[in-house]
Amino acid sequence: LAVTMGAKGVCYWNYIAEATGREASGYGLVLRNGASTERSREAAKANQLIQAHWDIIKDYNPQPEVALLTDQDNALLTFAASGNENPSTLSFAGYYKAIWNLDLFADFVEPQGLGKRDYKVIVAPWHIIGKKGTLDFLRHFVEGGGTLLIETGFGMYDERFYYNPVVPPGGLDQLFGYREGESLWLNPQPPAKDVSPSDRIYHEPEIIFTTPVPARVKGHTYLTPIEVTSAKPIAKHQDMTVAAMKKVGIGWVYYFGTNLGASIATGSDDGIELLRAVVTKVVEPPVRGGKVRPRLIQGERQSLLVVFNDHSSDQTATLKLPARYQKATDLYGGIDRPVVHGAVNLTVPYQDAMVLLLE
């Protein structure tokens, strides 16, 4: 996994098993007497394979085209308000989970890093503080052809942490074509049996998306109805519009009136399919994985396809390869995997990885 992310070295903690305290006797590559373990043997095998194919790996440097915008002030303000950062951390975890399942890489970028790389998609998880410099960049990013994904409370507070009278602020309500109404704070606990019908909206309300794909997503943290001016409504809860999209300049803005990232993080898989329809229209993965997660390390003559199975059961998949590859060899098993009609069929054991040499 580290190699597919571009790492050029791996540090193990630690070499010899711990000597003191609760961790004594554990967590070492080797035992206290220096005897090898399953961990050390596996590390050695991985190292041998890495060194044998270093000509492919040494210059490999993945270039993500998707960015997750992070400004720690949003998490700090959330902690100050409620004593935890859950809305922020869950939002990031959910969006990253989605990008991982789309077989894409993502950068975490602070505001001062915007503009240093040409991203095609920027996601702004739980971005409740609307700093002028950040908003100005995102405006130009979209107008210039980028795709921006924002969610409930985007720009809710100004740089002094005062609530803005119009959300999104700074004229973005006119540009993006929507304006937030009064948000409903959602209770993360399941409703009591005797809760009144009118109060059920505060407990994981279901949001029905019609565009870009039909999807049903559970609300999380907030449910925010919006007034749509020039945007296109794409989702409702009951009779309330709670999501919209709009072409701005030559780019697109998608607004979700809930904490969509947190919803995905807590199990709303339809949110992943929603993002798939938005993001992969702009950024295509070189190999799509279905139930497994392929990552392609491309070289000039040969390449490595690393396939991860993060499920708790074995997974079988047929992976369509780029046209240049006609042969696949399983490096751990040492056997050829037939490439038939440009695709390879494989079964990856649960919570394991397979590495194919492609030629």
XYZ file of C-alpha atoms in Angstrom:
359
model
C 0.000 0.000 0.000
C 2.829 2.419 0.827
C 4.532 1.703 -2.507
C 1.351 2.391 -4.479
C 1.146 5.779 -2.753
C 4.655 6.629 -3.958
C 6.691 5.756 -0.854
C 10.381 5.070 -1.450
C 11.066 3.549 1.968
C 9.282 1.766 4.799
C 10.095 2.179 8.503
C 8.985 -0.648 10.808
C 8.145 -0.091 14.453
C 9.964 -1.875 15.801
C 12.796 -4.312 15.023
C 13.128 -6.269 18.312
C 10.064 -7.019 20.437
C 9.291 -4.472 23.158
C 11.058 -5.001 26.511
C 8.972 -3.149 29.105
C 5.435 -2.375 30.153
C 2.228 -3.607 28.570
C 3.858 -3.996 25.156
C 6.599 -6.328 26.426
C 7.124 -9.378 24.200
C 5.201 -7.946 21.258
C 5.229 -5.750 18.149
C 8.723 -6.591 16.899
C 9.789 -7.824 13.485
C 11.887 -10.344 15.437
C 11.621 -11.794 18.937
C 13.742 -10.589 21.873
C 16.259 -13.384 21.208
C 16.535 -12.379 17.547
C 14.476 -15.276 16.182
C 12.538 -14.506 13.003
C 8.749 -14.198 12.942
C 6.017 -14.355 10.355
C 6.252 -10.547 10.213
C 9.981 -10.501 9.472
C 9.653 -13.193 6.827
C 6.815 -11.307 5.143
C 8.773 -8.027 5.281
C 11.796 -9.742 3.722
C 9.687 -11.224 0.935
C 8.082 -7.871 0.197
C 11.504 -6.213 0.144
C 12.845 -8.798 -2.305
C 9.966 -8.139 -4.693
C 10.373 -4.370 -4.364
C 14.110 -4.529 -5.052
C 13.595 -6.899 -7.993
C 11.281 -4.364 -9.630
C 12.944 -1.177 -8.446
C 13.367 -0.002 -12.044
C 9.555 0.368 -12.182
C 9.108 1.780 -8.677
C 12.000 4.241 -8.339
C 10.558 6.956 -10.586
C 6.918 6.283 -9.818
C 5.168 9.327 -8.373
C 1.343 9.302 -8.455
C -0.256 12.611 -9.398
C -3.705 12.871 -7.802
C -6.286 14.859 -9.737
C -8.664 14.982 -6.766
C -8.044 17.158 -3.698
C -9.692 17.233 -0.277
C -9.532 20.797 1.024
C -8.549 20.938 4.684
C -8.356 23.985 6.937
C -7.862 23.058 10.592
C -9.821 26.106 11.759
C -13.014 24.290 10.726
C -12.259 21.368 13.018
C -11.117 23.674 15.836
C -14.299 25.736 15.664
C -16.347 22.525 15.667
C -14.496 21.317 18.762
C -15.021 24.664 20.484
C -18.743 24.458 19.781
C -19.448 20.838 20.718
C -16.432 19.348 22.488
C -15.453 17.039 19.623
C -14.466 17.199 15.960
C -16.717 14.377 14.768
C -18.575 16.282 12.021
C -15.227 17.255 10.496
C -13.302 14.012 10.933
C -16.202 11.843 9.771
C -16.700 14.030 6.720
C -13.070 13.639 5.647
C -13.134 9.908 6.384
C -16.240 9.429 4.263
C -15.035 11.364 1.243
C -11.666 9.621 1.367
C -13.423 6.259 1.632
C -15.400 7.168 -1.479
C -12.320 8.250 -3.460
C -10.539 5.026 -2.421
C -13.508 3.021 -3.710
C -13.453 4.969 -6.978
C -9.898 3.634 -7.488
C -8.435 7.128 -7.449
C -5.805 8.942 -5.400
C -6.574 12.075 -3.374
C -4.395 14.811 -1.932
C -5.162 16.592 1.330
C -4.519 20.264 0.553
C -4.487 23.290 2.856
C -5.621 26.676 1.490
C -2.034 27.854 1.004
C -1.405 24.814 -1.194
C -4.251 25.540 -3.605
C -2.990 26.398 -7.058
C 0.276 24.476 -6.717
C -1.105 21.529 -8.667
C -3.739 21.287 -11.366
C -6.574 19.372 -9.754
C -9.703 18.556 -11.709
C -11.904 17.968 -8.650
C -11.833 19.687 -5.259
C -13.958 18.391 -2.390
C -14.481 20.671 0.619
C -15.524 18.440 3.550
C -17.219 20.272 6.449
C -15.885 23.657 5.339
C -17.900 25.917 7.634
C -15.571 28.960 7.647
C -15.654 31.091 4.524
C -12.239 32.747 4.314
C -12.099 35.266 1.492
C -8.878 33.967 -0.044
C -10.177 30.397 -0.134
C -13.553 31.391 -1.543
C -11.931 33.525 -4.240
C -9.726 30.628 -5.331
C -12.642 28.190 -5.462
C -14.660 30.687 -7.505
C -11.881 30.929 -10.112
C -11.286 27.164 -9.970
C -14.866 26.428 -10.963
C -15.122 29.172 -13.539
C -11.945 27.820 -15.144
C -13.340 24.308 -15.569
C -12.917 22.592 -12.199
C -15.518 20.500 -10.395
C -16.242 21.567 -6.806
C -18.145 19.466 -4.252
C -19.420 21.281 -1.157
C -21.786 20.328 1.614
C -24.010 21.782 4.305
C -22.725 24.850 6.107
C -20.182 25.776 3.419
C -19.001 29.260 4.433
C -21.451 29.432 7.342
C -19.051 31.549 9.458
C -16.786 34.453 8.568
C -13.111 34.689 9.521
C -14.075 36.087 12.945
C -16.277 32.986 13.449
C -19.520 34.989 13.262
C -22.482 33.455 11.473
C -22.909 34.898 7.978
C -26.349 36.327 7.170
C -26.221 34.676 3.724
C -24.801 31.186 3.134
C -22.795 30.695 0.985
C -21.263 34.153 1.535
C -19.381 36.645 -0.617
C -21.833 36.589 -3.512
C -21.426 32.842 -4.026
C -25.141 32.357 -3.407
C -25.768 34.202 -6.671
C -22.929 32.531 -8.536
C -23.703 29.000 -7.327
C -27.442 29.512 -7.653
C -28.652 28.500 -4.189
C -29.020 29.916 -0.684
C -29.218 27.914 2.537
C -32.293 28.038 4.720
C -32.406 27.163 8.405
C -30.549 23.918 9.066
C -32.012 21.153 11.185
C -29.535 19.601 13.623
C -29.821 15.820 13.370
C -29.787 13.502 16.375
C -27.318 10.629 15.804
C -29.298 8.383 18.158
C -32.128 6.211 16.799
C -35.567 7.637 17.529
C -37.569 6.482 20.517
C -40.554 4.266 19.775
C -42.979 6.973 20.807
C -41.342 9.823 18.859
C -43.934 11.906 17.047
C -44.076 11.690 13.240
C -43.087 15.346 12.910
C -39.898 14.745 14.936
C -38.672 11.773 12.891
C -37.019 14.204 10.518
C -34.329 14.765 13.158
C -33.249 11.093 13.044
C -31.343 10.105 9.877
C -33.811 11.531 7.349
C -33.575 9.907 3.933
C -32.524 12.177 1.084
C -33.733 11.110 -2.365
C -31.382 11.996 -5.234
C -32.571 11.960 -8.835
C -29.401 13.387 -10.425
C -26.627 12.574 -11.357
C -27.857 9.072 -10.432
C -30.828 7.847 -8.429
C -29.655 7.390 -4.835
C -30.955 7.306 -1.276
C -28.633 8.848 1.299
C -29.160 9.180 5.037
C -28.771 12.675 6.410
C -26.023 13.289 8.938
C -25.232 16.223 11.286
C -27.442 18.743 9.451
C -30.338 18.615 7.066
C -30.341 21.925 5.224
C -33.167 23.014 2.931
C -32.136 25.458 0.223
C -33.715 28.146 -1.891
C -32.724 27.497 -5.487
C -32.362 30.433 -7.837
C -30.322 29.455 -10.907
C -29.053 26.005 -9.856
C -30.712 22.693 -10.702
C -32.341 20.835 -7.788
C -31.064 17.255 -7.562
C -32.399 15.914 -4.241
C -35.274 16.279 -1.818
C -36.375 15.217 1.619
C -40.168 15.226 1.677
C -41.022 18.537 -0.017
C -37.698 20.273 0.763
C -34.965 20.737 -1.831
C -31.687 19.779 -0.138
C -29.122 19.497 -2.950
C -28.333 21.259 -6.211
C -25.864 21.462 -9.071
C -24.898 24.229 -11.453
C -22.532 24.889 -14.311
C -20.426 27.928 -13.417
C -18.202 29.238 -16.170
C -16.934 26.030 -17.734
C -16.911 24.083 -14.453
C -19.475 22.560 -12.101
C -20.552 23.010 -8.487
C -22.396 20.296 -6.547
C -23.950 21.206 -3.197
C -25.197 18.584 -0.726
C -27.455 19.816 2.065
C -26.170 17.374 4.642
C -22.816 16.139 5.924
C -22.451 13.736 3.021
C -18.942 12.676 4.021
C -20.100 11.635 7.493
C -23.070 9.848 5.964
C -20.719 7.775 3.799
C -18.370 7.137 6.720
C -21.216 5.710 8.784
C -22.395 3.305 6.111
C -24.467 5.110 3.472
C -22.924 3.414 0.421
C -25.287 5.141 -2.002
C -23.230 8.248 -1.273
C -20.228 6.515 -2.855
C -22.221 5.823 -6.014
C -23.341 9.432 -6.042
C -19.711 10.590 -5.987
C -18.785 7.993 -8.589
C -21.242 9.559 -11.008
C -19.800 13.033 -10.368
C -16.061 12.403 -10.040
C -15.384 9.675 -12.615
C -17.064 11.828 -15.239
C -14.042 14.093 -14.797
C -11.248 11.773 -13.583
C -10.999 8.202 -14.894
C -9.067 5.522 -12.970
C -6.681 3.508 -15.190
C -8.168 0.258 -13.843
C -11.601 -0.157 -12.244
C -11.867 -2.736 -9.512
C -15.456 -3.563 -8.610
C -15.134 -5.237 -5.195
C -11.317 -5.044 -5.124
C -9.094 -1.962 -5.202
C -6.492 -1.923 -7.992
C -3.635 0.583 -8.160
C -1.427 0.731 -11.264
C 2.291 1.553 -10.979
C 3.215 2.318 -14.573
C 6.700 1.869 -15.990
C 8.121 2.384 -19.464
C 8.267 -1.304 -20.438
C 6.620 -3.126 -17.539
C 4.135 -2.111 -14.867
C 2.890 -3.399 -11.537
C -0.791 -3.798 -10.747
C -1.373 -4.022 -6.996
C -4.838 -5.279 -6.085
C -6.148 -4.907 -2.529
C -9.024 -6.726 -0.881
C -10.192 -4.788 2.173
C -13.214 -7.056 2.740
C -13.542 -9.802 5.342
C -14.063 -12.477 2.669
C -12.255 -13.523 -0.522
C -13.192 -11.488 -3.583
C -13.163 -12.485 -7.261
C -12.959 -9.799 -9.934
C -12.355 -9.371 -13.655
C -10.153 -6.343 -14.277
C -10.017 -4.640 -17.671
C -6.396 -3.664 -18.358
C -5.077 -0.814 -20.510
C -4.609 -2.009 -24.090
C -0.792 -2.069 -23.938
C -0.714 -5.062 -21.559
C -0.923 -8.609 -22.934
C 0.682 -10.630 -20.116
C 0.188 -10.734 -16.329
C 2.338 -12.626 -13.806
C 1.398 -13.089 -10.153
C 4.628 -12.157 -8.357
C 3.754 -13.788 -5.030
C 2.440 -16.986 -6.579
C 4.919 -17.024 -9.456
C 2.256 -18.017 -11.978
C 0.913 -16.469 -15.164
C -2.568 -15.019 -15.110
C -4.195 -15.286 -18.562
C -5.145 -11.992 -20.188
C -8.299 -12.701 -22.186
C -9.868 -9.974 -24.318
C -7.778 -7.399 -22.479
C -8.920 -8.485 -19.005
C -7.526 -10.615 -16.184
C -9.580 -12.671 -13.761
C -8.337 -13.114 -10.196
C -9.355 -13.963 -6.647
C -7.750 -11.964 -3.836
C -7.876 -13.458 -0.312
C -9.592 -11.410 2.365
C -7.614 -8.480 3.792
C -4.735 -9.293 1.470
C -3.104 -8.001 -1.702
C -2.011 -9.456 -5.039
C 0.781 -7.988 -7.169
C 0.795 -8.571 -10.927
C 3.682 -7.803 -13.262
C 2.146 -6.486 -16.470
C 3.893 -6.672 -19.825
